[in-house]
Amino acid sequence: MSATGNAAASHTATDTGARPLLILLHGTRLNGAQWHAYGPLLHDIAEVLAPDLPGHGLRAADTFSLALATQQIDELITQAGPRPVLLGGHSLGGYVAMSYAQQHPQRLAGLALMGCAAEPRGAGAWMYRQLARLWEAAGPTGMARLDALWLGRMAHAPTWAAVRARGGSFEQIRTAWGEVMRHCGAHQLRQVACPILLLGGSWDQLHIHARRFATAAPQAHIVTKPHRNHLWPLTHPQEVAAELRHWLQHALT
């Protein structure tokens, strides 16, 4: 299957027309169904496309790498034709989006980074080191049970049902975040020309360096929502979609 096969990239809206394309990239252990609610919420302003990243969802058999993930995004953008394309991502997906923007600083109409405004070293990497250790201790069955208890209670119910139906993946947590820790950070935004949204919750450990990221990209706008954590895009899709709508309106004018 190609990186952009229909099984790996799901449209969350059906009537594409000539609307701008918003590609949304999911976080660790999840899949493109993380954005299940966003197509209907944003259908009047953009088409939403939510692919499964390598090593996740229907692409679980692929080995994750930033090179393969950014190649996948490049193919999707090429297929989009001559319309504005905006790229957003949450957590791991945000670092993939950042990496693509670094490689193609003039190609995007906008970049939305959610829960990834943290240098992925030191405090910014602590959570994922713990997650990798937990995976190694609990194994796939134990991790699936933990996710059912944790995400199953916190996440937007239709979204969590869609994510579970497509299948999660735990095996490549260490591989994926090893890539992020080696290559990603605020430096990737220095040459990016498009409007950038740095979106996160006040309780999100991966939003702690938002000002540092904004310093690297003076056109960046920081939005910090009080009393929201790293799972904000999963727990409150209407709130996050409203912030994305505001950013889209700014980026497309």
Rosetta silent file (secondary structure, phi, psi, omega in degrees, C-alpha in Angstrom):
SEQUENCE: MSATGNAAASHTATDTGARPLLILLHGTRLNGAQWHAYGPLLHDIAEVLAPDLPGHGLRAADTFSLALATQQIDELITQAGPRPVLLGGHSLGGYVAMSYAQQHPQRLAGLALMGCAAEPRGAGAWMYRQLARLWEAAGPTGMARLDALWLGRMAHAPTWAAVRARGGSFEQIRTAWGEVMRHCGAHQLRQVACPILLLGGSWDQLHIHARRFATAAPQAHIVTKPHRNHLWPLTHPQEVAAELRHWLQHALT
SCORE:     score description
SCORE:     0.000 S_00000001
   1 L     0.000  137.656  177.817    0.000    0.000    0.000 S_00000001
   2 L   -72.194  165.453 -178.179    1.283    3.456   -0.794 S_00000001
   3 L   -62.761  -20.157 -176.083    1.765    6.007    1.948 S_00000001
   4 L  -117.468   22.402  178.854   -1.407    7.739    0.909 S_00000001
   5 L   -59.799  156.506 -175.730   -3.637    4.756    0.202 S_00000001
   6 L   -59.528  -29.139 -179.290   -7.319    5.071    1.058 S_00000001
   7 L   -71.770  -17.778 -175.459   -6.938    2.701    3.985 S_00000001
   8 L  -108.116   -8.474 -178.893   -4.421    5.004    5.628 S_00000001
   9 E  -133.553  118.777 -175.698   -5.952    8.421    4.994 S_00000001
  10 E  -112.474  130.090  171.116   -9.523    9.191    5.931 S_00000001
  11 E   -78.787  133.662  174.637  -11.544   12.191    4.852 S_00000001
  12 L   -98.885    5.506  171.406  -13.738   13.461    7.640 S_00000001
  13 L  -139.971  150.841 -171.340  -15.788   15.431    5.122 S_00000001
  14 L  -101.766  -35.977 -175.627  -17.123   14.172    1.806 S_00000001
  15 L   -93.046  101.011 -171.213  -17.751   17.152   -0.473 S_00000001
  16 L   -80.015  -42.093 -177.598  -14.287   18.484   -1.220 S_00000001
  17 L    53.261 -141.787  177.655  -14.977   21.134   -3.887 S_00000001
  18 L  -112.696   24.072 -178.797  -12.143   23.625   -4.081 S_00000001
  19 L   -66.070  155.998  171.632  -12.014   24.303   -0.363 S_00000001
  20 L   -57.054  151.864  178.995   -8.693   24.633    1.438 S_00000001
  21 E  -104.679  127.698  173.976   -7.315   21.335    2.724 S_00000001
  22 E  -112.006  113.060  176.815   -6.514   20.898    6.407 S_00000001
  23 E   -95.453  124.023 -179.080   -4.383   17.823    7.139 S_00000001
  24 E  -115.374  129.574 -175.732   -4.495   16.812   10.810 S_00000001
  25 E  -109.732  134.191 -172.382   -1.950   14.394   12.284 S_00000001
  26 L   -83.547  172.732  179.855   -2.704   12.304   15.352 S_00000001
  27 L   -92.588  179.773 -179.061   -0.749   11.626   18.517 S_00000001
  28 L   -57.713  140.010  175.042    1.128    8.604   19.844 S_00000001
  29 L    74.022   -4.123 -175.966   -0.778    5.305   20.146 S_00000001
  30 L  -104.970 -156.286  177.364   -3.757    6.767   18.278 S_00000001
  31 L  -159.474 -177.938 -175.435   -4.725    7.022   14.597 S_00000001
  32 H   -60.026  -21.003  178.267   -6.410    9.402   12.184 S_00000001
  33 H   -66.853   -9.280  172.094   -9.789    8.758   13.807 S_00000001
  34 H   -52.637  -30.831 -175.574   -8.588   11.049   16.610 S_00000001
  35 H   -98.267   21.420 -176.815   -9.970   13.839   14.391 S_00000001
  36 L   -49.291  -40.486 -174.558  -13.343   12.115   13.878 S_00000001
  37 L   -83.761  -13.186 -166.826  -15.324   15.148   15.091 S_00000001
  38 H   -81.333  -30.197  177.362  -13.368   17.838   13.273 S_00000001
  39 H   -57.999  -54.239  177.445  -14.593   17.358    9.703 S_00000001
  40 H   -61.677  -35.352 -177.926  -18.205   18.207   10.548 S_00000001
  41 H   -71.341  -25.164 -175.599  -17.128   21.037   12.860 S_00000001
  42 H  -118.485   10.964 -169.775  -14.967   22.693   10.179 S_00000001
  43 L   -60.655  -27.211 -176.355  -16.696   21.573    6.966 S_00000001
  44 L   -79.962  -12.423 -176.738  -17.737   25.088    5.949 S_00000001
  45 L  -117.404  -24.051 -178.437  -14.188   26.442    5.997 S_00000001
  46 L  -160.555  153.453  167.369  -11.923   23.507    5.027 S_00000001
  47 E   -82.858  134.360 -179.830  -11.808   19.872    4.002 S_00000001
  48 E  -105.805  128.312  177.371  -10.252   17.818    6.788 S_00000001
  49 E  -122.730  128.154 -173.779   -7.975   14.887    5.960 S_00000001
  50 E  -128.510   88.662 -178.082   -6.676   12.714    8.807 S_00000001
  51 E   -77.818  158.160  167.358   -4.130   10.051    7.767 S_00000001
  52 L   -82.486  128.301  176.208   -2.722    7.268    9.902 S_00000001
  53 L   -73.710  158.212  176.185    0.970    7.886   10.499 S_00000001
  54 L   -53.538  136.993  179.564    3.467    5.056    9.892 S_00000001
  55 L    83.847    6.709 -175.697    3.354    2.541   12.715 S_00000001
  56 L  -136.423  153.233  174.650   -0.180    3.516   13.738 S_00000001
  57 H    54.459 -129.326 -179.171   -3.754    2.503   12.938 S_00000001
  58 H   -76.378   -3.058  174.687   -4.060    0.801    9.566 S_00000001
  59 H  -110.301   25.888 -177.179   -0.341    1.440    8.968 S_00000001
  60 L   -60.072  -25.892 -178.810    0.746   -0.360   12.147 S_00000001
  61 L   -74.404  -17.841  179.652    2.928   -2.739   10.111 S_00000001
  62 L   -81.129  147.346  175.093    5.131    0.135    8.901 S_00000001
  63 L   -83.750  128.446 -179.058    8.110    1.260   10.961 S_00000001
  64 L   -68.700  136.900  166.252    7.747    4.862   12.092 S_00000001
  65 L  -152.719  150.548  176.271   10.307    7.394   10.946 S_00000001
  66 H   -62.276  -35.414 -179.942   10.101   11.139   10.456 S_00000001
  67 H   -62.879  -45.678 -179.751   11.391   10.647    6.915 S_00000001
  68 H   -68.674  -39.367 -179.550    8.572    8.251    6.010 S_00000001
  69 H   -65.707  -43.437  179.882    5.938   10.363    7.766 S_00000001
  70 H   -70.733  -30.983  173.552    6.967   13.588    6.035 S_00000001
  71 H   -62.949  -42.137  177.730    7.095   11.771    2.688 S_00000001
  72 H   -58.979  -45.384 -179.804    3.513   10.660    3.306 S_00000001
  73 H   -64.938  -40.132 -179.920    2.444   14.259    4.007 S_00000001
  74 H   -62.031  -39.216  177.724    4.252   15.506    0.912 S_00000001
  75 H   -64.685  -42.027  178.613    2.354   13.011   -1.247 S_00000001
  76 H   -62.740  -41.477 -179.234   -0.971   14.109    0.240 S_00000001
  77 H   -68.812  -38.828  176.664   -0.180   17.769   -0.378 S_00000001
  78 H   -61.420  -41.850  179.503    0.901   17.069   -3.959 S_00000001
  79 H   -67.536  -20.615 -176.312   -2.383   15.249   -4.570 S_00000001
  80 L   -69.668  -20.203  179.901   -4.335   18.214   -3.183 S_00000001
  81 L    79.584 -163.977 -171.016   -3.665   20.292   -6.278 S_00000001
  82 L   -85.067   46.384  175.804   -3.448   24.091   -6.461 S_00000001
  83 L  -116.173  160.190  178.940   -5.504   24.948   -3.385 S_00000001
  84 L   -61.709  137.028  177.151   -4.283   26.207   -0.005 S_00000001
  85 E  -122.615  128.907  177.026   -3.061   23.426    2.271 S_00000001
  86 E  -117.811  146.758 -173.853   -2.761   23.825    6.025 S_00000001
  87 E  -126.307  132.205  176.775   -1.115   21.290    8.313 S_00000001
  88 E  -135.966  156.735  178.088   -1.818   20.591   11.960 S_00000001
  89 E  -158.134  154.039  179.418   -0.771   17.969   14.446 S_00000001
  90 E  -116.393  130.385  174.779   -1.128   16.938   18.055 S_00000001
  91 L    58.371 -120.832  177.414    1.734   15.615   20.168 S_00000001
  92 H   -54.033  -43.150  179.237    3.751   13.233   17.934 S_00000001
  93 H   -61.803  -31.683  176.422    1.731   14.453   14.946 S_00000001
  94 H   -67.283  -39.273  177.121    2.684   18.021   15.790 S_00000001
  95 H   -68.853  -33.054  173.095    6.372   17.192   15.678 S_00000001
  96 H   -64.051  -45.317  178.969    5.829   15.487   12.311 S_00000001
  97 H   -60.443  -41.634  178.070    4.056   18.630   11.066 S_00000001
  98 H   -61.506  -41.446  179.985    6.915   20.758   12.367 S_00000001
  99 H   -65.843  -40.437  177.466    9.429   18.568   10.553 S_00000001
 100 H   -64.061  -44.147 -179.425    7.512   18.858    7.291 S_00000001
 101 H   -62.708  -35.420  176.517    7.304   22.646    7.637 S_00000001
 102 H   -63.119  -40.036 -178.980   11.057   22.810    8.227 S_00000001
 103 H   -73.580  -30.090 -175.711   11.658   20.881    4.996 S_00000001
 104 L  -131.611   67.616 -170.043    9.118   22.926    2.996 S_00000001
 105 L   -66.188  -16.682 -178.800    8.996   26.351    4.700 S_00000001
 106 L  -106.006   -1.243 -168.731    7.138   28.058    1.831 S_00000001
 107 L   -87.937  -25.236 -173.736    4.650   25.340    0.910 S_00000001
 108 L   -93.676  148.646  173.291    2.032   25.583    3.664 S_00000001
 109 L   -87.090  -15.998  178.892   -0.702   28.184    4.116 S_00000001
 110 E  -172.771  156.181 -178.477   -0.707   27.573    7.864 S_00000001
 111 E  -136.837  121.009  178.897    0.741   25.374   10.606 S_00000001
 112 E  -114.021  120.096 -176.373   -1.125   24.404   13.808 S_00000001
 113 E  -114.855  113.463 -174.204    0.942   22.776   16.555 S_00000001
 114 E  -114.397  121.564  178.390   -1.079   21.281   19.409 S_00000001
 115 L    62.101   36.852  178.295    0.536   19.889   22.522 S_00000001
 116 L  -146.487   22.574  175.969    4.027   19.944   21.036 S_00000001
 117 L   -93.055   62.179  177.222    5.483   23.314   22.054 S_00000001
 118 L  -146.323  135.729  173.351    8.120   21.691   24.229 S_00000001
 119 L   -63.531  124.316 -172.685   11.716   20.875   23.512 S_00000001
 120 L   -79.853   48.944  175.170   11.594   17.044   23.378 S_00000001
 121 L  -142.149  160.750  179.656   14.448   16.646   25.804 S_00000001
 122 L    59.317 -128.061 -177.911   14.593   16.885   29.582 S_00000001
 123 H   -60.923  -33.242 -179.079   11.164   17.777   31.001 S_00000001
 124 H   -69.759  -17.276 -179.311    9.628   17.716   27.536 S_00000001
 125 H  -107.017   -9.316 -174.184   10.584   14.070   27.074 S_00000001
 126 H   -55.852  -47.028 -175.598    9.908   12.774   30.572 S_00000001
 127 H   -59.156  -40.224 -176.082    6.296   11.773   29.903 S_00000001
 128 H   -80.634  -25.806  170.631    7.194    9.684   26.863 S_00000001
 129 H   -64.951  -41.924  177.919   10.130    7.992   28.546 S_00000001
 130 H   -64.741  -39.173  179.808    7.710    6.927   31.282 S_00000001
 131 H   -64.655  -40.714  178.537    5.196    5.770   28.671 S_00000001
 132 H   -64.261  -40.818  177.824    7.852    3.671   26.923 S_00000001
 133 H   -65.209  -39.724  178.944    8.831    2.069   30.233 S_00000001
 134 H   -63.204  -41.933  177.975    5.178    1.393   31.018 S_00000001
 135 H   -59.579  -44.368 -177.663    4.704   -0.276   27.615 S_00000001
 136 H   -65.960  -31.320 -179.895    7.687   -2.528   28.206 S_00000001
 137 H   -81.125  -39.887 -172.470    6.346   -3.509   31.638 S_00000001
 138 H   -90.538  -29.184 -175.891    2.658   -3.912   30.765 S_00000001
 139 H    73.589  175.324 -174.186    2.813   -5.233   27.207 S_00000001
 140 H   -62.872  -38.358 -179.081    0.062   -4.732   24.608 S_00000001
 141 H   -67.588  -45.483  179.107   -2.748   -6.291   26.659 S_00000001
 142 H   -64.028  -41.225  179.105   -1.956   -4.274   29.759 S_00000001
 143 H   -66.130  -38.640  177.987   -1.584   -1.032   27.804 S_00000001
 144 H   -62.108  -39.344  177.761   -4.895   -1.601   26.034 S_00000001
 145 H   -66.586  -41.689  178.477   -6.578   -2.010   29.412 S_00000001
 146 H   -62.966  -42.433  178.202   -4.941    1.150   30.749 S_00000001
 147 H   -63.431  -39.844  178.953   -6.051    3.127   27.708 S_00000001
 148 H   -61.849  -37.661  179.313   -9.600    1.815   28.088 S_00000001
 149 H   -73.837  -40.004 -173.161   -9.621    3.021   31.694 S_00000001
 150 H   -86.613  -66.560 -178.510   -7.894    6.357   31.036 S_00000001
 151 H   -66.917  -35.635 -179.624   -8.799    7.518   27.542 S_00000001
 152 H   -60.087  -29.002  179.016  -12.103    5.675   27.599 S_00000001
 153 H   -89.286  -30.774 -173.183  -13.228    7.844   30.494 S_00000001
 154 H   -94.295  -36.845 -170.901  -11.714   11.148   29.410 S_00000001
 155 L   -72.827  155.747  170.857  -11.998   11.256   25.616 S_00000001
 156 L   -55.073  122.677 -168.017  -14.984   12.453   23.592 S_00000001
 157 H   -57.443  -48.556  178.964  -17.008    9.223   23.386 S_00000001
 158 H   -62.762  -34.010  178.276  -17.656    9.066   19.596 S_00000001
 159 H   -66.089  -46.462 -179.126  -14.004    9.913   18.946 S_00000001
 160 H   -63.204  -37.688  177.377  -12.725    7.194   21.254 S_00000001
 161 H   -62.896  -41.022  179.451  -15.069    4.672   19.649 S_00000001
 162 H   -67.252  -40.158  177.891  -13.727    5.595   16.192 S_00000001
 163 H   -62.863  -46.513 -179.333  -10.113    5.345   17.371 S_00000001
 164 H   -63.571  -37.328 -178.918  -10.699    1.917   18.915 S_00000001
 165 H   -63.965  -32.807 -179.166  -12.459    0.660   15.783 S_00000001
 166 H   -85.391  -24.728  176.164   -9.397    1.483   13.664 S_00000001
 167 L   102.601  132.611  176.892   -6.893    0.073   16.148 S_00000001
 168 L   -94.530 -179.293  179.702   -4.175    1.563   18.301 S_00000001
 169 L  -152.886  128.013  179.579   -0.467    0.790   18.388 S_00000001
 170 L  -111.472  -18.763 -167.721    1.957    0.746   21.292 S_00000001
 171 L   -62.349  -27.189 -171.394    4.930   -1.082   19.818 S_00000001
 172 L  -107.935   20.240  178.452    6.642    1.948   18.285 S_00000001
 173 H   -57.489  -50.607 -177.492    6.438    4.439   21.145 S_00000001
 174 H   -65.409  -41.542  179.187   10.180    4.255   21.810 S_00000001
 175 H   -61.963  -48.080 -176.601   11.069    4.340   18.092 S_00000001
 176 H   -63.869  -47.419 -176.795    8.827    7.311   17.341 S_00000001
 177 H   -77.470  -21.310  169.532    9.892    9.418   20.280 S_00000001
 178 H   -62.131  -42.433  176.055   13.532    8.525   19.789 S_00000001
 179 H   -61.344  -46.211 -178.803   13.239   10.170   16.360 S_00000001
 180 H   -61.728  -45.608 -177.871   11.520   13.213   17.853 S_00000001
 181 H   -64.368  -30.970 -179.759   14.111   13.626   20.606 S_00000001
 182 H   -78.297  -31.048 -166.354   16.957   13.460   18.108 S_00000001
 183 H  -120.797  -20.913 -166.997   15.597   15.845   15.502 S_00000001
 184 L  -101.258  158.682  177.216   12.750   18.086   16.682 S_00000001
 185 L   160.144 -179.261 -176.249   12.522   21.393   18.504 S_00000001
 186 H   -59.697  -28.663 -178.894   11.878   25.110   18.226 S_00000001
 187 H   -58.029  -23.710 -177.449   14.763   25.516   15.771 S_00000001
 188 H   -68.823  -15.798 -175.197   12.612   23.870   13.101 S_00000001
 189 H   -93.779   -3.563 -169.927   10.339   26.922   12.928 S_00000001
 190 L   -62.092  -33.859 -177.040   12.965   29.553   12.139 S_00000001
 191 L  -104.045    1.218 -177.017   12.434   29.585    8.371 S_00000001
 192 L   -72.321  129.527 -171.580    8.713   28.753    8.296 S_00000001
 193 L   -95.797  -19.989 -171.010    6.831   31.561    6.560 S_00000001
 194 L   -84.873  165.696  173.868    3.153   30.783    7.220 S_00000001
 195 L   -60.467  135.164 -177.298    0.950   31.708   10.208 S_00000001
 196 E  -120.579  132.944  173.868    1.639   29.340   13.113 S_00000001
 197 E  -108.311  126.055  174.442   -0.701   28.441   15.964 S_00000001
 198 E  -108.347  102.437 -169.235    0.833   27.092   19.197 S_00000001
 199 E  -115.813  130.559  178.749   -2.138   25.566   20.987 S_00000001
 200 E  -168.344  168.541  178.147   -2.127   23.805   24.331 S_00000001
 201 E   -93.506  156.713 -179.628   -3.614   23.498   27.779 S_00000001
 202 L   -67.406  -18.207  178.057   -2.259   25.061   30.934 S_00000001
 203 L  -102.537   17.045 -177.154   -1.858   21.538   32.374 S_00000001
 204 L   -98.186  116.413  179.221   -0.025   20.186   29.320 S_00000001
 205 H   -63.092  -26.409 -179.429    3.630   19.332   29.921 S_00000001
 206 H   -92.946   27.129  171.605    4.236   19.522   26.165 S_00000001
 207 H  -125.465    9.310 -169.167    3.199   23.184   26.030 S_00000001
 208 L   -72.564  -19.792 -178.701    5.775   24.414   28.542 S_00000001
 209 L  -110.374   29.470 -176.292    8.133   26.030   26.001 S_00000001
 210 H   -57.219  -40.612 -179.529    5.492   27.852   23.952 S_00000001
 211 H   -65.812  -36.982  177.502    7.248   31.206   24.335 S_00000001
 212 H   -63.816  -41.096  178.390   10.542   29.706   23.164 S_00000001
 213 H   -66.783  -38.798  178.770    8.817   28.314   20.072 S_00000001
 214 H   -67.747  -31.367  176.202    7.145   31.677   19.417 S_00000001
 215 H   -65.942  -35.793  178.269   10.522   33.398   19.664 S_00000001
 216 H   -69.940  -25.288 -178.078   11.819   31.100   16.908 S_00000001
 217 L  -134.357   91.364 -174.981    8.825   32.051   14.731 S_00000001
 218 L   -58.466  -20.915  178.844    7.697   35.650   15.340 S_00000001
 219 L   -83.888    2.774 -179.292    4.512   35.085   13.309 S_00000001
 220 E   -77.306  147.659  177.878    3.394   32.403   15.775 S_00000001
 221 E  -121.212  127.648 -178.939    0.368   32.945   18.002 S_00000001
 222 E   -95.699  131.270  170.263    0.127   31.223   21.391 S_00000001
 223 E  -125.627  120.146  177.937   -3.198   30.019   22.777 S_00000001
 224 E  -120.093  116.502 -177.715   -3.152   28.434   26.243 S_00000001
 225 E   -91.480  122.493  178.405   -6.467   27.140   27.568 S_00000001
 226 L   -60.742  144.447  172.049   -6.799   27.101   31.371 S_00000001
 227 L    62.515   30.798  174.792   -7.513   23.749   33.040 S_00000001
 228 L  -122.807  146.101 -176.762   -6.860   21.644   29.938 S_00000001
 229 L  -109.961 -165.259 -174.644   -4.274   18.878   29.670 S_00000001
 230 L   -64.662  -22.277 -177.825   -2.371   17.124   26.910 S_00000001
 231 L   -91.350   12.676 -176.675   -5.494   15.294   25.728 S_00000001
 232 H   -47.481  -46.937  179.317   -7.446   18.493   25.049 S_00000001
 233 H   -61.557  -23.012  178.617   -7.991   17.737   21.309 S_00000001
 234 H   -89.926  -32.710 -174.387   -9.501   14.374   22.326 S_00000001
 235 H   -88.072  -30.300 -175.203  -11.540   15.497   25.314 S_00000001
 236 L  -136.304   67.105 -176.283  -12.995   18.774   24.007 S_00000001
 237 H   -60.870  -31.856  179.805  -13.079   18.729   20.178 S_00000001
 238 H   -65.850  -39.950  177.856  -15.551   21.611   19.945 S_00000001
 239 H   -64.434  -47.521 -178.018  -13.222   23.909   21.887 S_00000001
 240 H   -67.136  -39.802  177.593  -10.175   22.955   19.842 S_00000001
 241 H   -61.686  -35.668  177.499  -12.108   23.184   16.566 S_00000001
 242 H   -64.430  -39.750  176.754  -13.155   26.726   17.515 S_00000001
 243 H   -67.447  -40.104  177.552   -9.493   27.688   17.975 S_00000001
 244 H   -64.593  -38.553  178.366   -8.604   26.031   14.664 S_00000001
 245 H   -60.534  -45.332  179.597  -11.431   27.922   12.947 S_00000001
 246 H   -61.454  -43.089  178.370  -10.085   31.246   14.206 S_00000001
 247 H   -65.522  -42.408  178.053   -6.574   30.326   13.001 S_00000001
 248 H   -59.567  -44.751 -179.626   -7.897   29.148    9.620 S_00000001
 249 H   -61.154  -39.532  178.295   -9.752   32.408    9.097 S_00000001
 250 H   -69.299  -44.662 -175.578   -6.576   34.353    9.844 S_00000001
 251 H   -67.775  -29.085 -173.967   -4.320   32.138    7.724 S_00000001
 252 L   -95.104    4.851  178.319   -6.637   32.203    4.698 S_00000001
 253 L  -110.339    0.000    0.000   -7.113   35.989    4.529 S_00000001
